[in-house]
Amino acid sequence: MGVMDFVRGGVQEMIIARPDAQKSLYVYKHPERTIPKWSQLTIAADEAVVFLRDGALVGVLRTAGVGQRHTLDTGNIPFLSNLVDSVTGGNIFVTDLYFVTMRPIRDTRFGGPLQAMKDPELEITVSPRIFGTFQWRVTEPEKFIVNYLGTGESPSNDRVESFITTKFMNAVKRTVPVFVIRQKIEVQNLGAYQEELGQTFLQKCDDLSDIGAQFVGLGDFTINFSEEELKRIQDAQKQYADIKAQKRAKDDLGGGNYMQYAAAKAMMGAGEGMAKGGGEGGGMMQGGLGFGMGMSMAQMYQQQMNPYGGWGQPPGGPPGYPQGGPQGGPPPGYPQQGYPQGAPPGAPTAPMAAAPTPSVGQDGQVNCTQCGKRVAPGKFCAECGASMAPTPKACAGCGTMNPPGSKFCANCGHKM
């Protein structure tokens, strides 16, 4: 039974509502443009109804309340007078009627490739992809119809969301590279910053108020890479780990831990040699050779860096104290293992021979030991400026310092 059948039969009430099968549509257009006066319009709590005529907005209605309907009459709804069809004696309204969902639209999908960006940690350029969901809602249904969808037939949800999803994705593309640079994090770790990214996405999104819509929030999202890109990142991570290990080794080297570093490298080389040796005997021999060479080089380097080994700088000893030591013992200047550490009780300490002083001639002058000139006695030569103080000489046998001019060591008797 059509609309005109209602009028001819004297029945002036029709029930108008969105069919249950169309509840999932974001926007549903009522199929009939002619609506009898006194019709009962049912509007759900999560939707609004927009009245248009000839492409122009006439009015908007929201729900009448629980269990209530709107009775379409100019006395109840004044803007309906703009929809009256005079040909039918005022019993018909001519309008395009749209039901618009007002609840938040959740789980709207977005995703795709992001622009290439430089990973601040690995220092390589990567091309990630992002996929996830976001939420949005209609805030002004009349703008949503007039400024966005137009007055055509009921659009599909994909068509409704296409423009909005593009807007959101553009905000994501603008935000992620800047966020990575400012936070100085690896692109693969962006998932850990979901809350911060969600807030930033919403701040950077274009304003949708001109089409009567609004972004509400971000759902779950993931950032991934193609297989080729992922392999390239993994290779870069391995190289980066090796560089960090080498840097730590250099730091240890500067701190005197080169023996530990060299021993570890030698053991690693031995393991690689055994893995590649091709046989048990050959692998073990190559591994042992590599280990021995690594340890020998470590010891040589350590001796060059610190000739006193683990003993540190020698404290020195009193004049006349033996400066040599047995092989494998402490360096000169340290107490020698297995030797008496002091003179026997009551034994006299070997005195250091007194240094001879330049002889003063009858003219009251002395000979400079450097230039040979006759100058007045003093600490420095008046002719060449050299020190006039005698320079002690070390014994080649025991290391004891002896006055200049000594022919034999005062401590061990060794010929000077």
CSV table of C-alpha atoms in Angstrom, one decimal:
chain,number,residue,atom,x,y,z
A,1,MET,CA,0.0,0.0,0.0
A,2,GLY,CA,1.5,3.3,-1.1
A,3,VAL,CA,1.3,6.8,0.4
A,4,MET,CA,-1.6,7.9,-1.8
A,5,ASP,CA,-3.5,4.7,-0.8
A,6,PHE,CA,-3.4,6.0,2.8
A,7,VAL,CA,-4.8,9.3,1.7
A,8,ARG,CA,-7.6,7.9,-0.5
A,9,GLY,CA,-8.6,5.5,2.2
A,10,GLY,CA,-8.8,8.1,4.8
A,11,VAL,CA,-6.0,6.6,6.9
A,12,GLN,CA,-3.8,9.5,7.9
A,13,GLU,CA,-1.2,7.7,10.1
A,14,MET,CA,1.9,6.0,8.9
A,15,ILE,CA,4.8,4.6,11.0
A,16,ILE,CA,8.2,5.8,9.8
A,17,ALA,CA,11.4,4.4,11.3
A,18,ARG,CA,14.7,3.0,10.2
A,19,PRO,CA,14.4,-0.7,9.4
A,20,ASP,CA,16.3,-3.1,11.7
A,21,ALA,CA,18.2,-4.4,8.6
A,22,GLN,CA,19.6,-0.9,8.1
A,23,LYS,CA,20.7,-0.2,11.7
A,24,SER,CA,24.3,-0.8,10.9
A,25,LEU,CA,24.4,2.0,8.2
A,26,TYR,CA,25.9,5.3,9.4
A,27,VAL,CA,23.5,7.1,7.2
A,28,TYR,CA,20.1,5.7,5.9
A,29,LYS,CA,17.8,7.6,3.5
A,30,HIS,CA,14.1,6.9,3.8
A,31,PRO,CA,12.9,5.5,0.4
A,32,GLU,CA,9.7,7.6,0.2
A,33,ARG,CA,9.8,11.4,-0.5
A,34,THR,CA,6.1,11.9,0.2
A,35,ILE,CA,5.0,11.4,3.8
A,36,PRO,CA,1.4,11.7,5.0
A,37,LYS,CA,0.5,14.2,7.6
A,38,TRP,CA,0.1,12.8,11.1
A,39,SER,CA,2.6,10.1,10.4
A,40,GLN,CA,4.4,8.7,13.5
A,41,LEU,CA,8.2,9.2,13.3
A,42,THR,CA,10.4,6.9,15.5
A,43,ILE,CA,13.9,8.1,16.2
A,44,ALA,CA,16.3,6.0,18.3
A,45,ALA,CA,18.4,7.5,21.1
A,46,ASP,CA,21.7,7.2,19.1
A,47,GLU,CA,20.5,8.8,15.9
A,48,ALA,CA,19.0,12.0,14.4
A,49,VAL,CA,16.7,12.7,11.4
A,50,VAL,CA,17.5,15.4,8.9
A,51,PHE,CA,14.8,16.9,6.7
A,52,LEU,CA,15.8,18.4,3.3
A,53,ARG,CA,13.8,19.6,0.3
A,54,ASP,CA,15.3,20.4,-3.1
A,55,GLY,CA,18.8,20.0,-1.6
A,56,ALA,CA,18.2,22.6,1.1
A,57,LEU,CA,18.2,22.0,4.9
A,58,VAL,CA,14.7,22.3,6.5
A,59,GLY,CA,15.2,20.9,10.0
A,60,VAL,CA,16.6,18.3,12.4
A,61,LEU,CA,14.9,16.1,15.0
A,62,ARG,CA,16.3,14.0,17.8
A,63,THR,CA,14.6,11.2,19.8
A,64,ALA,CA,11.2,12.0,21.4
A,65,GLY,CA,12.1,10.0,24.5
A,66,VAL,CA,11.6,6.4,25.7
A,67,GLY,CA,8.6,4.9,24.0
A,68,GLN,CA,7.7,8.2,22.3
A,69,ARG,CA,7.2,9.1,18.7
A,70,HIS,CA,7.1,12.4,16.8
A,71,THR,CA,3.7,13.2,15.2
A,72,LEU,CA,4.4,14.9,11.9
A,73,ASP,CA,2.1,17.9,12.0
A,74,THR,CA,2.9,21.6,11.5
A,75,GLY,CA,1.3,22.4,14.8
A,76,ASN,CA,3.8,20.2,16.6
A,77,ILE,CA,6.8,20.8,14.4
A,78,PRO,CA,6.7,24.3,12.8
A,79,PHE,CA,9.4,23.8,10.2
A,80,LEU,CA,7.2,21.1,8.5
A,81,SER,CA,5.2,23.9,7.0
A,82,ASN,CA,8.0,24.3,4.5
A,83,LEU,CA,7.4,20.7,3.4
A,84,VAL,CA,3.7,20.9,2.8
A,85,ASP,CA,2.4,19.8,-0.7
A,86,SER,CA,-0.4,22.2,-1.6
A,87,VAL,CA,-1.5,19.9,-4.5
A,88,THR,CA,-2.8,17.3,-2.0
A,89,GLY,CA,-4.6,19.9,0.2
A,90,GLY,CA,-1.8,20.0,2.7
A,91,ASN,CA,-2.1,16.4,3.7
A,92,ILE,CA,1.4,15.4,2.3
A,93,PHE,CA,4.9,16.4,3.2
A,94,VAL,CA,7.5,16.3,0.5
A,95,THR,CA,11.0,15.8,1.9
A,96,ASP,CA,14.3,13.8,1.7
A,97,LEU,CA,14.5,12.1,5.1
A,98,TYR,CA,17.9,10.9,6.4
A,99,PHE,CA,18.6,8.9,9.5
A,100,VAL,CA,22.1,9.7,10.8
A,101,THR,CA,24.0,7.6,13.5
A,102,MET,CA,25.2,9.8,16.3
A,103,ARG,CA,27.0,7.3,18.5
A,104,PRO,CA,30.8,7.0,18.3
A,105,ILE,CA,31.9,4.9,15.4
A,106,ARG,CA,34.6,2.5,16.8
A,107,ASP,CA,37.1,0.2,15.2
A,108,THR,CA,37.4,2.2,12.0
A,109,ARG,CA,40.4,0.8,10.2
A,110,PHE,CA,43.4,2.8,8.9
A,111,GLY,CA,46.8,1.8,7.7
A,112,GLY,CA,49.4,1.9,5.0
A,113,PRO,CA,53.0,2.8,4.3
A,114,LEU,CA,54.6,5.7,6.1
A,115,GLN,CA,57.2,8.0,4.5
A,116,ALA,CA,60.8,7.0,4.7
A,117,MET,CA,62.5,8.2,7.9
A,118,LYS,CA,65.9,7.9,9.5
A,119,ASP,CA,66.1,5.7,12.6
A,120,PRO,CA,68.0,7.9,15.2
A,121,GLU,CA,69.5,4.8,17.0
A,122,LEU,CA,70.6,2.7,14.0
A,123,GLU,CA,71.2,5.7,11.7
A,124,ILE,CA,69.6,4.0,8.7
A,125,THR,CA,66.6,5.1,6.6
A,126,VAL,CA,63.6,2.8,7.1
A,127,SER,CA,60.1,2.6,5.5
A,128,PRO,CA,57.7,1.4,8.1
A,129,ARG,CA,54.0,0.5,7.7
A,130,ILE,CA,51.3,1.2,10.3
A,131,PHE,CA,47.9,-0.5,10.8
A,132,GLY,CA,45.3,0.1,13.5
A,133,THR,CA,41.9,1.5,14.4
A,134,PHE,CA,40.5,4.9,15.5
A,135,GLN,CA,37.1,6.3,16.7
A,136,TRP,CA,35.1,9.2,15.3
A,137,ARG,CA,31.5,10.5,15.6
A,138,VAL,CA,29.0,12.8,13.9
A,139,THR,CA,28.4,15.9,16.0
A,140,GLU,CA,26.2,17.9,13.6
A,141,PRO,CA,24.1,15.7,11.3
A,142,GLU,CA,22.8,18.5,9.1
A,143,LYS,CA,26.4,19.5,8.2
A,144,PHE,CA,27.4,15.9,7.7
A,145,ILE,CA,24.7,15.5,5.1
A,146,VAL,CA,24.9,18.9,3.3
A,147,ASN,CA,28.7,19.6,3.5
A,148,TYR,CA,30.0,16.0,3.2
A,149,LEU,CA,27.7,13.3,1.8
A,150,GLY,CA,25.2,15.3,-0.3
A,151,THR,CA,21.6,14.3,-1.0
A,152,GLY,CA,22.0,11.1,-2.8
A,153,GLU,CA,20.9,7.6,-1.9
A,154,SER,CA,22.0,5.8,1.2
A,155,PRO,CA,25.8,5.7,1.1
A,156,SER,CA,27.8,2.7,2.1
A,157,ASN,CA,29.8,2.8,5.3
A,158,ASP,CA,33.0,2.5,3.2
A,159,ARG,CA,32.1,5.6,1.3
A,160,VAL,CA,31.2,7.5,4.5
A,161,GLU,CA,34.6,6.6,6.1
A,162,SER,CA,36.9,7.0,3.1
A,163,PHE,CA,37.4,10.8,3.5
A,164,ILE,CA,37.6,10.6,7.3
A,165,THR,CA,40.1,7.8,7.2
A,166,THR,CA,42.3,9.7,4.7
A,167,LYS,CA,42.3,12.7,7.0
A,168,PHE,CA,43.3,10.6,10.0
A,169,MET,CA,46.1,8.8,8.0
A,170,ASN,CA,47.5,12.1,6.9
A,171,ALA,CA,47.8,13.1,10.5
A,172,VAL,CA,49.6,9.9,11.3
A,173,LYS,CA,52.1,10.4,8.4
A,174,ARG,CA,52.9,13.9,9.7
A,175,THR,CA,53.2,12.8,13.3
A,176,VAL,CA,55.3,9.6,13.4
A,177,PRO,CA,58.6,11.0,11.8
A,178,VAL,CA,58.6,14.0,14.1
A,179,PHE,CA,57.9,11.9,17.1
A,180,VAL,CA,60.7,9.5,16.3
A,181,ILE,CA,63.2,12.3,15.9
A,182,ARG,CA,62.2,14.2,19.1
A,183,GLN,CA,62.1,11.1,21.3
A,184,LYS,CA,65.2,9.6,19.7
A,185,ILE,CA,63.8,6.0,19.7
A,186,GLU,CA,64.0,3.1,17.4
A,187,VAL,CA,61.0,3.0,15.0
A,188,GLN,CA,60.3,-0.6,16.0
A,189,ASN,CA,59.7,0.6,19.6
A,190,LEU,CA,56.9,3.0,18.7
A,191,GLY,CA,54.3,0.6,20.0
A,192,ALA,CA,55.4,1.3,23.5
A,193,TYR,CA,54.4,4.9,23.1
A,194,GLN,CA,50.7,4.2,22.1
A,195,GLU,CA,49.2,6.7,24.6
A,196,GLU,CA,51.5,9.6,23.7
A,197,LEU,CA,51.1,8.9,19.9
A,198,GLY,CA,47.3,8.7,20.2
A,199,GLN,CA,47.1,12.1,21.9
A,200,THR,CA,49.5,13.5,19.2
A,201,PHE,CA,47.5,12.1,16.4
A,202,LEU,CA,44.3,13.7,17.6
A,203,GLN,CA,46.1,17.0,18.1
A,204,LYS,CA,47.5,16.9,14.6
A,205,CYS,CA,44.3,15.7,12.9
A,206,ASP,CA,42.5,18.2,10.6
A,207,ASP,CA,39.5,19.8,12.1
A,208,LEU,CA,36.3,18.0,10.9
A,209,SER,CA,33.9,20.5,12.3
A,210,ASP,CA,33.1,21.9,8.9
A,211,ILE,CA,31.5,18.5,8.0
A,212,GLY,CA,29.9,18.0,11.4
A,213,ALA,CA,32.3,15.2,12.6
A,214,GLN,CA,35.0,14.7,15.2
A,215,PHE,CA,37.9,12.4,15.9
A,216,VAL,CA,37.4,10.7,19.3
A,217,GLY,CA,40.4,8.5,19.9
A,218,LEU,CA,43.0,5.9,18.8
A,219,GLY,CA,42.5,2.2,19.2
A,220,ASP,CA,45.2,-0.5,18.8
A,221,PHE,CA,47.8,-0.1,16.2
A,222,THR,CA,51.0,-1.9,15.0
A,223,ILE,CA,54.0,-0.8,13.1
A,224,ASN,CA,55.7,-3.4,10.9
A,225,PHE,CA,58.0,-3.8,8.0
A,226,SER,CA,58.3,-5.8,4.8
A,227,GLU,CA,60.5,-8.9,4.9
A,228,GLU,CA,63.3,-7.3,3.0
A,229,GLU,CA,63.2,-4.2,5.2
A,230,LEU,CA,63.1,-6.2,8.4
A,231,LYS,CA,66.2,-8.2,7.3
A,232,ARG,CA,68.0,-4.9,6.6
A,233,ILE,CA,67.1,-3.6,10.1
A,234,GLN,CA,68.2,-6.8,11.8
A,235,ASP,CA,71.6,-6.6,10.0
A,236,ALA,CA,72.0,-3.0,11.1
A,237,GLN,CA,71.1,-3.9,14.7
A,238,LYS,CA,73.8,-6.6,14.6
A,239,GLN,CA,76.4,-4.1,13.3
A,240,TYR,CA,75.3,-1.6,15.9
A,241,ALA,CA,75.7,-4.2,18.7
A,242,ASP,CA,79.2,-5.0,17.4
A,243,ILE,CA,80.1,-1.3,17.4
A,244,LYS,CA,78.9,-0.9,21.0
A,245,ALA,CA,80.9,-3.9,22.1
A,246,GLN,CA,84.0,-2.5,20.5
A,247,LYS,CA,83.4,0.9,22.1
A,248,ARG,CA,83.0,-0.8,25.5
A,249,ALA,CA,86.3,-2.7,24.8
A,250,LYS,CA,88.1,0.5,24.0
A,251,ASP,CA,86.8,2.0,27.2
A,252,ASP,CA,88.0,-1.0,29.1
A,253,LEU,CA,91.3,-0.7,27.3
A,254,GLY,CA,91.7,2.9,28.5
A,255,GLY,CA,90.8,1.7,32.1
A,256,GLY,CA,93.6,-0.9,32.1
A,257,ASN,CA,91.4,-3.9,31.4
A,258,TYR,CA,92.9,-4.8,28.0
A,259,MET,CA,93.9,-8.3,29.3
A,260,GLN,CA,90.3,-9.2,29.9
A,261,TYR,CA,89.3,-7.8,26.5
A,262,ALA,CA,92.1,-9.6,24.7
A,263,ALA,CA,91.4,-12.9,26.5
A,264,ALA,CA,87.7,-12.7,25.6
A,265,LYS,CA,88.5,-11.9,21.9
A,266,ALA,CA,91.1,-14.8,21.8
A,267,MET,CA,88.5,-17.2,23.2
A,268,MET,CA,85.9,-16.0,20.7
A,269,GLY,CA,88.5,-16.5,17.9
A,270,ALA,CA,89.3,-20.0,19.2
A,271,GLY,CA,85.6,-20.9,19.1
A,272,GLU,CA,85.3,-19.6,15.6
A,273,GLY,CA,88.4,-21.5,14.6
A,274,MET,CA,87.1,-24.8,16.0
A,275,ALA,CA,83.8,-24.2,14.3
A,276,LYS,CA,85.5,-23.7,10.9
A,277,GLY,CA,88.5,-26.0,11.3
A,278,GLY,CA,86.9,-28.9,9.4
A,279,GLY,CA,88.2,-31.5,11.9
A,280,GLU,CA,88.7,-32.1,15.6
A,281,GLY,CA,92.5,-31.9,15.6
A,282,GLY,CA,92.8,-29.0,13.2
A,283,GLY,CA,90.0,-27.1,14.9
A,284,MET,CA,91.5,-27.5,18.3
A,285,MET,CA,95.0,-26.6,17.1
A,286,GLN,CA,93.8,-23.5,15.3
A,287,GLY,CA,91.7,-22.5,18.3
A,288,GLY,CA,94.6,-23.0,20.7
A,289,LEU,CA,97.0,-21.1,18.4
A,290,GLY,CA,94.5,-18.2,18.2
A,291,PHE,CA,94.0,-18.1,21.9
A,292,GLY,CA,97.8,-18.2,22.6
A,293,MET,CA,98.5,-15.4,20.2
A,294,GLY,CA,95.7,-13.3,21.6
A,295,MET,CA,97.0,-13.8,25.1
A,296,SER,CA,100.6,-13.0,24.1
A,297,MET,CA,99.5,-9.8,22.3
A,298,ALA,CA,97.5,-8.8,25.3
A,299,GLN,CA,100.5,-9.3,27.6
A,300,MET,CA,102.8,-7.4,25.3
A,301,TYR,CA,100.4,-4.5,25.1
A,302,GLN,CA,100.0,-4.4,28.8
A,303,GLN,CA,103.7,-4.4,29.4
A,304,GLN,CA,104.1,-1.5,27.0
A,305,MET,CA,101.2,0.4,28.7
A,306,ASN,CA,102.4,-0.4,32.2
A,307,PRO,CA,106.0,-1.7,32.5
A,308,TYR,CA,105.4,-2.4,36.2
A,309,GLY,CA,102.6,-4.9,35.4
A,310,GLY,CA,100.1,-5.1,38.2
A,311,TRP,CA,102.5,-3.6,40.7
A,312,GLY,CA,101.8,0.0,39.7
A,313,GLN,CA,104.3,2.8,40.0
A,314,PRO,CA,107.3,1.7,42.2
A,315,PRO,CA,107.5,3.6,45.4
A,316,GLY,CA,111.3,3.7,45.3
A,317,GLY,CA,113.5,2.8,48.1
A,318,PRO,CA,116.0,4.5,50.4
A,319,PRO,CA,119.4,5.2,48.9
A,320,GLY,CA,121.5,2.1,49.0
A,321,TYR,CA,118.5,-0.2,48.9
A,322,PRO,CA,118.9,-3.1,46.4
A,323,GLN,CA,117.0,-2.1,43.2
A,324,GLY,CA,117.2,-5.4,41.4
A,325,GLY,CA,115.1,-8.6,42.0
A,326,PRO,CA,114.9,-12.2,41.0
A,327,GLN,CA,113.2,-13.1,37.7
A,328,GLY,CA,109.4,-13.2,38.0
A,329,GLY,CA,109.6,-11.1,41.3
A,330,PRO,CA,108.5,-7.6,41.9
A,331,PRO,CA,110.2,-4.9,39.8
A,332,PRO,CA,113.0,-2.8,41.1
A,333,GLY,CA,112.0,-0.5,44.0
A,334,TYR,CA,109.7,-3.1,45.7
A,335,PRO,CA,110.4,-5.6,48.5
A,336,GLN,CA,111.8,-8.7,46.9
A,337,GLN,CA,110.0,-12.0,47.7
A,338,GLY,CA,112.3,-14.5,49.5
A,339,TYR,CA,114.8,-11.8,50.5
A,340,PRO,CA,115.3,-10.2,53.9
A,341,GLN,CA,113.1,-7.1,53.9
A,342,GLY,CA,115.4,-5.1,56.2
A,343,ALA,CA,118.9,-5.0,57.5
A,344,PRO,CA,119.7,-7.3,60.4
A,345,PRO,CA,119.2,-5.8,63.9
A,346,GLY,CA,122.1,-3.6,64.7
A,347,ALA,CA,123.6,-3.7,61.2
A,348,PRO,CA,124.8,-0.4,59.9
A,349,THR,CA,123.1,1.0,56.8
A,350,ALA,CA,125.3,1.5,53.8
A,351,PRO,CA,126.0,5.2,53.7
A,352,MET,CA,125.9,7.1,50.4
A,353,ALA,CA,129.3,8.5,49.5
A,354,ALA,CA,129.6,12.2,49.8
A,355,ALA,CA,129.5,14.0,46.5
A,356,PRO,CA,132.8,15.9,45.8
A,357,THR,CA,132.6,19.6,45.5
A,358,PRO,CA,134.5,21.6,42.8
A,359,SER,CA,137.9,22.6,44.2
A,360,VAL,CA,138.4,26.3,44.7
A,361,GLY,CA,141.7,27.6,43.3
A,362,GLN,CA,144.0,30.3,44.6
A,363,ASP,CA,142.1,32.8,42.6
A,364,GLY,CA,138.9,31.9,44.5
A,365,GLN,CA,137.2,30.4,41.4
A,366,VAL,CA,136.2,26.9,40.3
A,367,ASN,CA,136.1,25.0,37.0
A,368,CYS,CA,132.5,24.6,35.4
A,369,THR,CA,131.9,20.9,34.8
A,370,GLN,CA,130.0,21.8,31.6
A,371,CYS,CA,131.9,24.6,29.8
A,372,GLY,CA,135.2,24.4,31.7
A,373,LYS,CA,135.4,28.1,32.4
A,374,ARG,CA,136.8,29.5,35.6
A,375,VAL,CA,133.9,31.0,37.4
A,376,ALA,CA,132.9,32.1,40.9
A,377,PRO,CA,131.5,29.3,43.1
A,378,GLY,CA,127.7,29.1,43.1
A,379,LYS,CA,124.7,26.9,42.2
A,380,PHE,CA,124.9,27.8,38.5
A,381,CYS,CA,127.7,28.6,36.0
A,382,ALA,CA,128.0,32.4,35.4
A,383,GLU,CA,129.2,31.6,31.8
A,384,CYS,CA,126.8,28.9,30.5
A,385,GLY,CA,124.1,28.7,33.2
A,386,ALA,CA,124.6,25.0,33.8
A,387,SER,CA,124.1,23.6,37.2
A,388,MET,CA,127.2,23.5,39.3
A,389,ALA,CA,125.8,20.8,41.6
A,390,PRO,CA,127.4,17.4,41.0
A,391,THR,CA,125.1,14.8,39.2
A,392,PRO,CA,124.9,11.4,41.0
A,393,LYS,CA,125.4,8.3,38.8
A,394,ALA,CA,123.4,5.0,39.1
A,395,CYS,CA,125.3,1.7,39.6
A,396,ALA,CA,124.8,-0.6,36.6
A,397,GLY,CA,124.9,-3.6,39.0
A,398,CYS,CA,122.5,-2.7,41.8
A,399,GLY,CA,121.1,0.6,40.8
A,400,THR,CA,122.4,2.5,43.8
A,401,MET,CA,123.0,6.2,43.2
A,402,ASN,CA,126.7,7.2,43.7
A,403,PRO,CA,128.3,10.6,43.7
A,404,PRO,CA,129.9,11.8,40.5
A,405,GLY,CA,133.5,10.8,40.2
A,406,SER,CA,133.1,7.5,42.0
A,407,LYS,CA,135.1,4.7,40.5
A,408,PHE,CA,133.3,1.8,42.4
A,409,CYS,CA,129.8,1.4,43.8
A,410,ALA,CA,129.7,2.2,47.5
A,411,ASN,CA,127.0,-0.5,47.9
A,412,CYS,CA,128.1,-3.5,45.9
A,413,GLY,CA,131.7,-2.7,44.8
A,414,HIS,CA,130.8,-2.8,41.1
A,415,LYS,CA,133.1,-0.8,38.9
A,416,MET,CA,131.4,2.4,37.7
